[in-house]
Coordinates of C-alpha atoms in Angstrom, one line a residue:
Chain A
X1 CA 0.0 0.0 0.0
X2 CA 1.3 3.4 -1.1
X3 CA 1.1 6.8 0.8
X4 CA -2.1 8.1 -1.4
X5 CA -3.6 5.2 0.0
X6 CA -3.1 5.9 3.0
X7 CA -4.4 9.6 2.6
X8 CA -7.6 8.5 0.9
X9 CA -8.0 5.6 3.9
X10 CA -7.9 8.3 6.2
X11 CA -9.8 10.7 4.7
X12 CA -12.6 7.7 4.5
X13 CA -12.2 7.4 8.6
X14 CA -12.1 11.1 9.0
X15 CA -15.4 12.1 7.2
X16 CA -17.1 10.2 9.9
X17 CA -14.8 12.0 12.6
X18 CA -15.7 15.5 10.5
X19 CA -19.7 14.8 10.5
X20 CA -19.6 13.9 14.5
X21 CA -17.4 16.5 14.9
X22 CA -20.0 19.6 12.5
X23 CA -22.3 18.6 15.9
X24 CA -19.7 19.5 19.0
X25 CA -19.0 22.7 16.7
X26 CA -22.4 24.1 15.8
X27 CA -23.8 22.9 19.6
X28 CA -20.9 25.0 20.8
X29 CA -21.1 27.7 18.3
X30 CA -24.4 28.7 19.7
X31 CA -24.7 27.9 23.6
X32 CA -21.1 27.6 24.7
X33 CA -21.8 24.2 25.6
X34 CA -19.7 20.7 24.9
X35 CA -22.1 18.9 24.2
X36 CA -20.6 15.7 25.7
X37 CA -23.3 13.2 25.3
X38 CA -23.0 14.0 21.5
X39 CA -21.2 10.7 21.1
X40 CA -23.8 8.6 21.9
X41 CA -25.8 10.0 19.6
X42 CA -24.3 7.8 17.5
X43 CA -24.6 4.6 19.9
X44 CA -28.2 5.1 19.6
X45 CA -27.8 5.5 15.7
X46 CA -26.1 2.6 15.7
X47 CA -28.6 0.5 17.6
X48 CA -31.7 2.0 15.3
X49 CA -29.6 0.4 12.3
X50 CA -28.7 -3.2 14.4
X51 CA -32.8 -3.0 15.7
X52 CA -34.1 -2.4 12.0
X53 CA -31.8 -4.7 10.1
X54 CA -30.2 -7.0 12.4
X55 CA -33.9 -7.4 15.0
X56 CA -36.5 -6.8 12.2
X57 CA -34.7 -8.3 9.3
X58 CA -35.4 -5.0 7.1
X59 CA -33.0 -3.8 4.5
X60 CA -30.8 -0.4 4.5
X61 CA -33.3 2.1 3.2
X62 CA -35.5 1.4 5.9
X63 CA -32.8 1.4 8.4
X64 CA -31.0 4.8 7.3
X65 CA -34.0 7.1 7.5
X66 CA -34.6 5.1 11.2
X67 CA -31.7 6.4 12.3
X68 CA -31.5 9.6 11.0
X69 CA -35.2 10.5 12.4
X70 CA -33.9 8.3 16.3
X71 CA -31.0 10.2 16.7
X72 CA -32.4 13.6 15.4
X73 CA -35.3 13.0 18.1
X74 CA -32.5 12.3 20.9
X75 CA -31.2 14.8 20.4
X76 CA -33.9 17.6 20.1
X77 CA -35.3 16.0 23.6
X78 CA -32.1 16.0 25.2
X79 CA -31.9 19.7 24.6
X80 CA -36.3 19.8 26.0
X81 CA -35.3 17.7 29.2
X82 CA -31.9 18.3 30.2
X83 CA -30.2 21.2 28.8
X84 CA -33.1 23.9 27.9
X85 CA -34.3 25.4 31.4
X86 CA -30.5 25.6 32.2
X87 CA -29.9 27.7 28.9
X88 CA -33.2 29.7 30.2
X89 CA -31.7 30.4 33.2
X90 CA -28.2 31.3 32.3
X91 CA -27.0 28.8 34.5
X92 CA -23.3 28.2 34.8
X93 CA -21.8 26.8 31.7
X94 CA -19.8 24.1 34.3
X95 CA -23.4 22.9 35.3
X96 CA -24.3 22.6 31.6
X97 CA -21.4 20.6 31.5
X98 CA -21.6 18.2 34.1
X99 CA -25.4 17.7 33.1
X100 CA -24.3 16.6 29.7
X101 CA -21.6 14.1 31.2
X102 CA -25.1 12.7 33.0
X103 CA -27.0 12.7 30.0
X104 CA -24.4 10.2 28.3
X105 CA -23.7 8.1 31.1
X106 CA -27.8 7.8 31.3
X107 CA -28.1 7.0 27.7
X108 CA -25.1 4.5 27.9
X109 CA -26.7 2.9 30.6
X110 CA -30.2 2.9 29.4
X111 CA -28.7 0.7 26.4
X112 CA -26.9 -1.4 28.5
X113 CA -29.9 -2.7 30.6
X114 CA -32.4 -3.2 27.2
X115 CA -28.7 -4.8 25.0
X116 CA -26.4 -5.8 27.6
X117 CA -22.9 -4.2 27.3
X118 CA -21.3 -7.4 25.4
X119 CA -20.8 -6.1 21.6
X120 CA -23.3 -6.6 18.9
X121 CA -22.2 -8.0 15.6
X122 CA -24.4 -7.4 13.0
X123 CA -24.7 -7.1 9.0
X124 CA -22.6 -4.3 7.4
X125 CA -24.8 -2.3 5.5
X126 CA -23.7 -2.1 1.8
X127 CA -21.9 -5.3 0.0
X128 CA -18.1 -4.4 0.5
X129 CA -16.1 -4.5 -2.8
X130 CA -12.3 -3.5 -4.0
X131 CA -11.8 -0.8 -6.2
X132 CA -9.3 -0.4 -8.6
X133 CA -8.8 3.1 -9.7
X134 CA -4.9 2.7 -11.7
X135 CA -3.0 1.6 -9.1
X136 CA -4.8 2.4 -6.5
X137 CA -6.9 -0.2 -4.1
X138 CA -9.6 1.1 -2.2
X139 CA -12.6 -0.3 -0.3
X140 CA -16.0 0.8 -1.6
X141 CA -16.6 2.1 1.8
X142 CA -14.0 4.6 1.9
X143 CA -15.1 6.1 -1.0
X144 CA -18.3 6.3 -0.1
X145 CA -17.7 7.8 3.2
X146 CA -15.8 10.6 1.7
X147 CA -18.5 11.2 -0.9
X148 CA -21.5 10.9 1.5
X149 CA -19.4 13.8 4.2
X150 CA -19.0 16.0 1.0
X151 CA -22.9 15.9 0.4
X152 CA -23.4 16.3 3.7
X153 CA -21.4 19.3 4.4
X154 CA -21.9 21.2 0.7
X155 CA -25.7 20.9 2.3
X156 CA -25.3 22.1 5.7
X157 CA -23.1 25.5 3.9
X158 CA -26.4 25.9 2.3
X159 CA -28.2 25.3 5.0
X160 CA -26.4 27.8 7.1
X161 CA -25.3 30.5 4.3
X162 CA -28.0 30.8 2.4
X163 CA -31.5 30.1 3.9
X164 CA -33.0 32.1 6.5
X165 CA -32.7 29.8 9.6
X166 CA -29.1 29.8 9.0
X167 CA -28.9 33.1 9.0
X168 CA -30.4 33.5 12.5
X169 CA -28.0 30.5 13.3
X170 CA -25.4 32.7 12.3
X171 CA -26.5 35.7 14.2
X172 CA -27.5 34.0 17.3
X173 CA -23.9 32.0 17.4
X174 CA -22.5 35.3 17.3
X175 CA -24.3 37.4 20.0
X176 CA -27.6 35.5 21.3
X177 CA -29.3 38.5 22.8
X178 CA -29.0 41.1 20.0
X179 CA -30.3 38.0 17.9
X180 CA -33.4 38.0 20.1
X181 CA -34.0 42.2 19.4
X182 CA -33.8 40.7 15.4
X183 CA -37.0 39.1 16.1
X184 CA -35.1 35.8 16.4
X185 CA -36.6 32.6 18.1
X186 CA -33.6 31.8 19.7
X187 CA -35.1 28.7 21.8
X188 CA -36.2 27.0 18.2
X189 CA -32.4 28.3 16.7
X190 CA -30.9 25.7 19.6
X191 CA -33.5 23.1 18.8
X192 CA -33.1 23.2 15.5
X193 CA -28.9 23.2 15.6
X194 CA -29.5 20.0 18.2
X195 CA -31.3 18.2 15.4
X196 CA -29.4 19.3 12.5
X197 CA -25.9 17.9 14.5
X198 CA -27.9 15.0 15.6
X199 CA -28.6 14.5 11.9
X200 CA -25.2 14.7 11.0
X201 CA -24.4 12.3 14.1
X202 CA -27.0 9.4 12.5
X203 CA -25.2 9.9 9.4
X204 CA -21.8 9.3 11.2
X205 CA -23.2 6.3 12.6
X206 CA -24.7 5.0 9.6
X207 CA -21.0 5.1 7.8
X208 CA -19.5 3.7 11.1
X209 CA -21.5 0.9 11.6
X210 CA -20.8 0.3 7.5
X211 CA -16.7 0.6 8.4
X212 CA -17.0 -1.7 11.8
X213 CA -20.0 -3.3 11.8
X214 CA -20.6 -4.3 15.3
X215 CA -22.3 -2.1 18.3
X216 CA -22.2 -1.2 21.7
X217 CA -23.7 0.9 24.7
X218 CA -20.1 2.7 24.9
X219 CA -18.9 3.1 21.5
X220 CA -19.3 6.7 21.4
X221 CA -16.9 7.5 24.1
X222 CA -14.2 7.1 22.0
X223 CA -15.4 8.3 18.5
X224 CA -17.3 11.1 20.3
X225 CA -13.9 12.3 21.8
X226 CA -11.4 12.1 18.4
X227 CA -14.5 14.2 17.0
X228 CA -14.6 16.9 19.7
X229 CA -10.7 17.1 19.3
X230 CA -11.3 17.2 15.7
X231 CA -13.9 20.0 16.3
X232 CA -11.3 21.4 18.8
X233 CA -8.5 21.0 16.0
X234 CA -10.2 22.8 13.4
X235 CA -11.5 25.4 15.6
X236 CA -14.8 25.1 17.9
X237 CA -17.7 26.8 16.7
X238 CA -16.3 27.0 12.9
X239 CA -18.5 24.2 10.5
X240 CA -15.5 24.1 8.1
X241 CA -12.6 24.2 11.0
X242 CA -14.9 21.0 12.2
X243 CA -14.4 19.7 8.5
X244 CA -10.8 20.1 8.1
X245 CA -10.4 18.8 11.5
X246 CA -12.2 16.0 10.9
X247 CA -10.1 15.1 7.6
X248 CA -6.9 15.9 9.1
X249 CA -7.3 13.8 12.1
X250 CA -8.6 10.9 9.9
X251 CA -5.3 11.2 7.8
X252 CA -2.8 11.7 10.9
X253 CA -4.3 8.4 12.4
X254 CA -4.1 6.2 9.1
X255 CA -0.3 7.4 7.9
X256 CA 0.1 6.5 12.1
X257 CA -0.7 3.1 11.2
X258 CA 1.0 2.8 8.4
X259 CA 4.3 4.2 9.1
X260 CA 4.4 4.4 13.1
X261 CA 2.5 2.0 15.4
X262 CA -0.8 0.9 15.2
X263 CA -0.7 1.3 19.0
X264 CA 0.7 5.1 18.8
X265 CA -2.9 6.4 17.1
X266 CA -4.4 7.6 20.2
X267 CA -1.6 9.4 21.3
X268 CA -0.8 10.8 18.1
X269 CA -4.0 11.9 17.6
X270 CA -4.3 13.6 21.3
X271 CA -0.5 14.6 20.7
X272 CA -1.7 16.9 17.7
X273 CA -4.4 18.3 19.9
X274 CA -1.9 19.1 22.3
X275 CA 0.6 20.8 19.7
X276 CA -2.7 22.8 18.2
X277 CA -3.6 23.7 21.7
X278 CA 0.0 25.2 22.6
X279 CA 0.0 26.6 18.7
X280 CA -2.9 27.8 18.2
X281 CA -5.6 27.8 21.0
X282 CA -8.2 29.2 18.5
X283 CA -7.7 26.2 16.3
X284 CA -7.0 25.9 12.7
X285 CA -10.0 28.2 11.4
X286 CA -11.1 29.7 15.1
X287 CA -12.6 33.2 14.7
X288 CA -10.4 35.9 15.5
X289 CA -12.6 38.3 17.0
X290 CA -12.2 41.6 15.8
X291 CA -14.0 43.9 17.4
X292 CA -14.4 47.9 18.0
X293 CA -16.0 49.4 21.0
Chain B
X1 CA -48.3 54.4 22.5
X2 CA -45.8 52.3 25.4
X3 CA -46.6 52.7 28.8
X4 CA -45.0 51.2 31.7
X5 CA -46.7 50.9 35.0
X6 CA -44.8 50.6 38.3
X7 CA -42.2 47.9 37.4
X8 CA -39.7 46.6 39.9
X9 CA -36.5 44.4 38.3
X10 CA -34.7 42.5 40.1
X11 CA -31.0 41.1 39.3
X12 CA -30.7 38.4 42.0
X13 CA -30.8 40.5 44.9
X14 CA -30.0 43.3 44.0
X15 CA -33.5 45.3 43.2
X16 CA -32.7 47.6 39.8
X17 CA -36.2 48.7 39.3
X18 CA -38.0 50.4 42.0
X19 CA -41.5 50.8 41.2
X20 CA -40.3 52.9 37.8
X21 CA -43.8 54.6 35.5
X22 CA -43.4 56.1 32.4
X23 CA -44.9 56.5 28.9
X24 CA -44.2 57.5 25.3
X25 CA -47.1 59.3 23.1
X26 CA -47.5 58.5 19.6
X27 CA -44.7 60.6 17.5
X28 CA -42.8 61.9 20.5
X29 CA -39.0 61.9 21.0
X30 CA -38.7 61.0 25.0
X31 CA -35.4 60.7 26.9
X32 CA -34.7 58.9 30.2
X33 CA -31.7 60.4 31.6
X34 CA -29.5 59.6 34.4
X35 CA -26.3 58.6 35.7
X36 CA -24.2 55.4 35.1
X37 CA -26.0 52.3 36.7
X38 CA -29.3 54.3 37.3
X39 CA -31.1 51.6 35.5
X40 CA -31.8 53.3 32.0
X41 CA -30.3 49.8 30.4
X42 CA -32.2 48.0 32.7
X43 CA -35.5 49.7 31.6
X44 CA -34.4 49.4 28.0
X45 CA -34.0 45.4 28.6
X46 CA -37.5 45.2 30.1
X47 CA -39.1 47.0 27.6
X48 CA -37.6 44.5 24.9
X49 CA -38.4 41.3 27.3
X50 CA -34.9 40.8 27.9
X51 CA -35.5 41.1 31.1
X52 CA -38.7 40.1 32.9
X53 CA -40.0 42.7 35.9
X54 CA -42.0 40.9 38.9
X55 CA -44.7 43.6 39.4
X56 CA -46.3 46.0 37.3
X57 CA -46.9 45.9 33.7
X58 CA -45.7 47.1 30.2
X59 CA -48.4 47.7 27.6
X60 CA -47.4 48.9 23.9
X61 CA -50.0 50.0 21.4
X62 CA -52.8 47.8 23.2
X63 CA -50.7 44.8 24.0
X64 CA -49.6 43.8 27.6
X65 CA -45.8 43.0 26.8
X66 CA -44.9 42.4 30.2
X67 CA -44.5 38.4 29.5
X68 CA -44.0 38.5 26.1
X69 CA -40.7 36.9 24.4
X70 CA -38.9 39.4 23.2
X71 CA -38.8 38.0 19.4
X72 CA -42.3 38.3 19.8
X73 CA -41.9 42.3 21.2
X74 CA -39.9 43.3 18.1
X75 CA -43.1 41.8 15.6
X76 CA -45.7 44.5 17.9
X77 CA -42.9 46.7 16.2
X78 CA -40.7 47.8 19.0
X79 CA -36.9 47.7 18.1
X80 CA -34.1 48.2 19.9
X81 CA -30.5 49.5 19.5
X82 CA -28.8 48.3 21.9
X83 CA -26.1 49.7 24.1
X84 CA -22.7 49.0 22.8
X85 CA -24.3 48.1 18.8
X86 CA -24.2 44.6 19.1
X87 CA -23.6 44.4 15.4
X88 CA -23.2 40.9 14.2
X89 CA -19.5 41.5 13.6
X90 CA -18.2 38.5 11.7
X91 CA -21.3 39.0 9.3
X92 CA -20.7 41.9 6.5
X93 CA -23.1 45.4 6.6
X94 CA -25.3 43.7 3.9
X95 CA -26.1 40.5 6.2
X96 CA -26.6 42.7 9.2
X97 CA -29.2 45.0 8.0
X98 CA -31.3 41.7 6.5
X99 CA -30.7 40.5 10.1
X100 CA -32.7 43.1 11.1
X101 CA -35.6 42.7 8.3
X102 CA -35.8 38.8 9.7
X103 CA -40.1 39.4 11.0
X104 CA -39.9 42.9 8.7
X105 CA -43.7 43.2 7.5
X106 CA -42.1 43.4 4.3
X107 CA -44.3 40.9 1.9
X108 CA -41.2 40.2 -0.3
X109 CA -37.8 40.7 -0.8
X110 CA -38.2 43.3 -3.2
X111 CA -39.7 45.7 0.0
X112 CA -36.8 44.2 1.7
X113 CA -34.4 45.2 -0.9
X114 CA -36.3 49.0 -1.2
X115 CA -35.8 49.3 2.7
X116 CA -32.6 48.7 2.4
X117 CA -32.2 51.3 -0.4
X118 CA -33.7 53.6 2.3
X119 CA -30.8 52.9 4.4
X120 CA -28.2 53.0 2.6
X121 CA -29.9 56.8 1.6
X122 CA -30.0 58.0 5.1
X123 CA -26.0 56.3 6.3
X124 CA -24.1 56.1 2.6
X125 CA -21.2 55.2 4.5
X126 CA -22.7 51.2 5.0
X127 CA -23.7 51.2 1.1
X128 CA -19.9 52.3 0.2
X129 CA -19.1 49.3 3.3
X130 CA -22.0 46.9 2.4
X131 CA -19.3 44.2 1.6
X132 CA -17.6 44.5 4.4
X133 CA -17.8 42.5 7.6
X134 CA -19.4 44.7 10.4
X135 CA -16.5 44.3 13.0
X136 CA -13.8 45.8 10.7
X137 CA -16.5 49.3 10.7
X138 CA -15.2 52.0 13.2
X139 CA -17.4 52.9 16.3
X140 CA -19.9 55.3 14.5
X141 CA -20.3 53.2 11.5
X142 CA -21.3 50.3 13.8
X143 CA -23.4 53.0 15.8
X144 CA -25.5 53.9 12.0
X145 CA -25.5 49.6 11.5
X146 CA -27.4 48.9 14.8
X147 CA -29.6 51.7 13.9
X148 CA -30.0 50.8 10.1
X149 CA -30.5 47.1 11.3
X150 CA -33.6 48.3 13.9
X151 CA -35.5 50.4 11.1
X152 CA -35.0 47.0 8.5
X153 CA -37.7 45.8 10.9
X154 CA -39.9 48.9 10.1
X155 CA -40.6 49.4 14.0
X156 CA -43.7 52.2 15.0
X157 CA -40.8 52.5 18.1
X158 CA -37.5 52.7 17.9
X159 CA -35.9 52.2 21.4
X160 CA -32.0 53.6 21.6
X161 CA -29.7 52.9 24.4
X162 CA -26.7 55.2 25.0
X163 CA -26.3 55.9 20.7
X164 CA -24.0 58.7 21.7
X165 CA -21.4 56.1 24.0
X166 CA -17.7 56.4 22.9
X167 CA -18.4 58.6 19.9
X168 CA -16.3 62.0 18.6
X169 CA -18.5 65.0 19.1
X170 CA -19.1 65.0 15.3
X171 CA -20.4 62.0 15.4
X172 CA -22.6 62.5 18.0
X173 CA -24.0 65.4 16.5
X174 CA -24.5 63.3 13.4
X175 CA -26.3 60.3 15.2
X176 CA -28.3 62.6 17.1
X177 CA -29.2 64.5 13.3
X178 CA -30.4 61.3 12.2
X179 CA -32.4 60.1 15.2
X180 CA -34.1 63.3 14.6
X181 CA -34.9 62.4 11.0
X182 CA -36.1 59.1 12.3
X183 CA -38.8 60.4 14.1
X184 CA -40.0 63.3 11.8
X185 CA -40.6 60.1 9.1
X186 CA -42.6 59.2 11.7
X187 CA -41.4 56.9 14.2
X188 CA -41.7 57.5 18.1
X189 CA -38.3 57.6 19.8
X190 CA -37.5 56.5 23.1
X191 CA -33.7 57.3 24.3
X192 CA -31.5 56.5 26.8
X193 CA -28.4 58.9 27.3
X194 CA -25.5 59.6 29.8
X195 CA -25.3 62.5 27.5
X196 CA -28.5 64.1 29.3
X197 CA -27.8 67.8 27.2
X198 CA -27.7 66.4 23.6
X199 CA -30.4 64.1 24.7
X200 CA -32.7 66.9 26.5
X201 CA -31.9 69.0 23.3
X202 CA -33.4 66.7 20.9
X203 CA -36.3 65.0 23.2
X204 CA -39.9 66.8 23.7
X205 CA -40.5 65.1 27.4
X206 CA -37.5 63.5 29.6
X207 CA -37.8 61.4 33.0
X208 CA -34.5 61.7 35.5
X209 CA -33.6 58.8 36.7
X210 CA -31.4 57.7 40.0
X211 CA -31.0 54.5 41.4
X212 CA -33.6 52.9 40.1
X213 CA -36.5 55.7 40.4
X214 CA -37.6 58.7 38.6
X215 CA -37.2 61.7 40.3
X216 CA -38.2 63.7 37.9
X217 CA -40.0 64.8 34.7
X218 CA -40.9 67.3 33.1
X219 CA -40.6 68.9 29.3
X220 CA -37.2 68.6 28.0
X221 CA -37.0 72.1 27.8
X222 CA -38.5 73.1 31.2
X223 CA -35.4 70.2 32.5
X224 CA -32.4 72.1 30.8
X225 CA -33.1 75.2 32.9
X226 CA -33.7 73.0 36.2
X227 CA -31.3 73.8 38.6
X228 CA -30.9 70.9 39.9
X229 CA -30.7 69.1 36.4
X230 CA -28.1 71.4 35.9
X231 CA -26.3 70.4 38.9
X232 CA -26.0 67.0 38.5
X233 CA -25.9 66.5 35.1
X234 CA -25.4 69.1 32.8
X235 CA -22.4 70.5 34.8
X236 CA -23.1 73.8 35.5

């Protein structure tokens, strides 16, 4: 395997890092919150697809939109239940904080008493083939994590830069009260960002679950935390810092494994978040703030 | 057109509001004057729903706004420019003033677009800047932004909190020209100032506040020549 593999094997891991990590960003972006049960958002995603396919016996297209609408759900009443009278209240941002560590260990645990907490094995979701493109040899889930995260993301810049909502995304990410003298909903801005990452989340699950088809009640620990360092990387509360972070991370783990130690990929991976940290705190694309008073 | 009826804010303990009544007529320019921390901001906030008070109640144009959520204030058509502009700074001029049409009555986007036109008449400096993000404008450019972006929303009440802080003396007689022209096109003005002598010079009725109570009110003109106005603060 040559280095360009490598890079495109990567890139195929980090567009599922990048779409968990467009969540932790946008979440952040708006109520200064790390949203830490974000991971399991895609533990439940990836339970919806094992219920629906592996359970029921139903094909993908079923499965996929299942997901998508579960985790969307979670997370919209995660914001109702756990974090909105908090936000109403201006409550410390530590007690958000601490509430959202509850909220995952709650979900984690909710799936362990319905699943158990031994893994789940269960179909992956497309047919896996080889692809030959020159002298290249990719699987066909690489490619179609990278294409799927380019869709996704070319949608949510839309989303955000050219409807209305987005706008009022935009403007309440920036400076939530003067949004609310625009006229702004703010309360349905933060539901709607919860879904939209959630969305994204399913989606991540969806491709995981294709990658390493097996689940269970903690797998998002560990993908919810390269993401938030991916989101960190790129810069928190920027979508296409959470993009490039994504990517990058992806590529630094793969060219770990290939040329370092497949041991060394955690620690390379929270090395670089480290060394971006010291760097640059901001992260890669994090907003300078200019501002004149 | 607003009235407000013996409202008492609190901020945790600390009791901002003290039983504070006043009222804007149709058409009229009205000041609330006072010194730093007097709770002219705090009034402001209220008004707009930022802020919720725990007796007494706010009615504007009919409507009891004393519960209301304040992107729900801003559709009655009460706007408010805010202390400190609280442009959207990382969005250009443009994007800011459509910020401000977002529940504009405004049935399409050409009325959006001829609003726009309208401002971009009364400040040419944010047409010639449209393009440019809103945090790179200099104090009084972001002063005629957060002014533009209230009138996008074509408010019957324009509410202005301390337009004249940090400003050059030009500029402050330029803002205060232009709040003028606001409300000879027709829309009432309700202003907050530290700067009680440009604001008393430009307002028909003022209330004087201190520590969280009027102690006065009176016609603008009858409050210049108060003595103890004058005293405390006009400087003389």
């Amino acid at each position: 395997m040559d280095f360009t593999t490598h890079v495109i094997n990567g890139l195929g891991l980090g567009s599922i890092y990048a779409l968990v990590a467009l969540g932790y960003s946008m979440v952040y972006g708006i109520v200064q919150l790390i949203n830490f049960s974000h991971g399991d958002i895609i533990m439940v995603g990836g339970y919806s697809v094992y219920l629906v396919m592996s359970i029921l016996g139903l094909p993908v297209w079923i499965a996929a939109p299942v997901a998508i609408i579960v985790c969307t759900l979670t997370g919209v009443i995660i914001e109702r239940v756990a974090y909105h009278r908090l936000l109403v209240h201006n409550a410390a941002r530590i007690s958000l904080l601490i509430t959202a560590m509850g909220v995952s260990i709650f979900l984690q645990n909710v799936f362990m008493l319905f699943f158990g907490s031994d893994p789940k094995a269960m179909p992956p979701l497309f047919t896996s083939t080889i692809l030959k493109i020159g002298s290249l040899e990719l699987a066909s889930s690489t490619i179609l994590n990278i294409i799927t995260s380019v869709i996704m993301m070319s949608g949510l810049q839309l989303l955000v830069n050219k409807t209305k909502i987005g706008k009022a995304m935009q403007a309440a990410s920036e400076d939530t009260e003067a949004a609310k003298l625009m006229g702004i909903n703010t309360n349905s801005v933060i539901a709607i960002t919860f879904a939209v990452g959630s969305a994204l989340a399913a989606v991540g699950a969806l491709l995981y679950s294709n990658t390493y088809p097996q689940v269970r009640p903690d797998m998002g620990n560990l993908l919810g935390l390269k993401a938030f360092v991916a989101a960190v990387f790129g810069g928190i509360g920027s979508i296409p810092g959470a993009m490039l972070g994504g990517y990058a991370l992806g590529v630094a783990e793969s060219l770990t494994k290939a040329y370092i130690s497949t041991k060394l990929t955690d620690a390379v991976v929270f090395g670089i978040l480290i060394i971006m940290l010291l760097v640059k705190p901001s992260g890669l694309m994090g907003k300078n703030k200019k501002e004149k008073v | 057109m607003l009235s407000v009826n013996d409202i008492n804010v609190y901020y945790g303990v600390i009791h901002a509001l003290k039983g504070v009544s006043f009222h804007v007529k149709e058409g009229e320019i009205v000041s609330l004057i006072g010194a730093n921390g007097a709770g002219k901001t705090t009034a402001m906030h209220t008004i707009s729903g930022l802020l919720r008070s725990k007796t007494g109640d706010i009615s504007f144009m009919g409507h009891n706004i004393s519960k209301a959520e304040p992107h729900k204030i801003v559709r009655f058509g009460l706007a408010q420019v805010p202390e400190g502009r609280r442009v959207f700074s990382s969005l250009t001029v443009q994007e800011n003033l459509e910020m401000g049409a977002f529940v504009s009555p405004a049935k399409n986007s050409r009325e959006i677009a001829d609003d726009l036109g309208l401002v971009f008449k009364r400040f040419p400096r944010l047409k010639e800047r449209k393009r440019q993000q809103a945090g790179t404008l200099s104090g009084g450019e972001q002063q005629m932004l957060s002014i533009g972006r209230a009138l996008m929303s074509r408010p019957k009440m324009l509410l202005l909190d301390e337009p004249s802080m940090g400003l050059s003396p030009i500029l402050v007689q330029e803002i205060f020209g232009c709040i003028k022209e606001v409300s000879q096109s027709g829309t009432t003005v309700l202003l907050v100032e530290q700067n009680a002598r440009m604001a008393l010079s430009i307002s028909n009725r003022a209330y004087v506040l201190e520590t969280g109570k009027v102690i006065l009110e009176g016609n603008s003109s009858d409050l210049l020549d108060n003595e103890q106005v004058r005293r405390a603060y006009l400087g003389a």
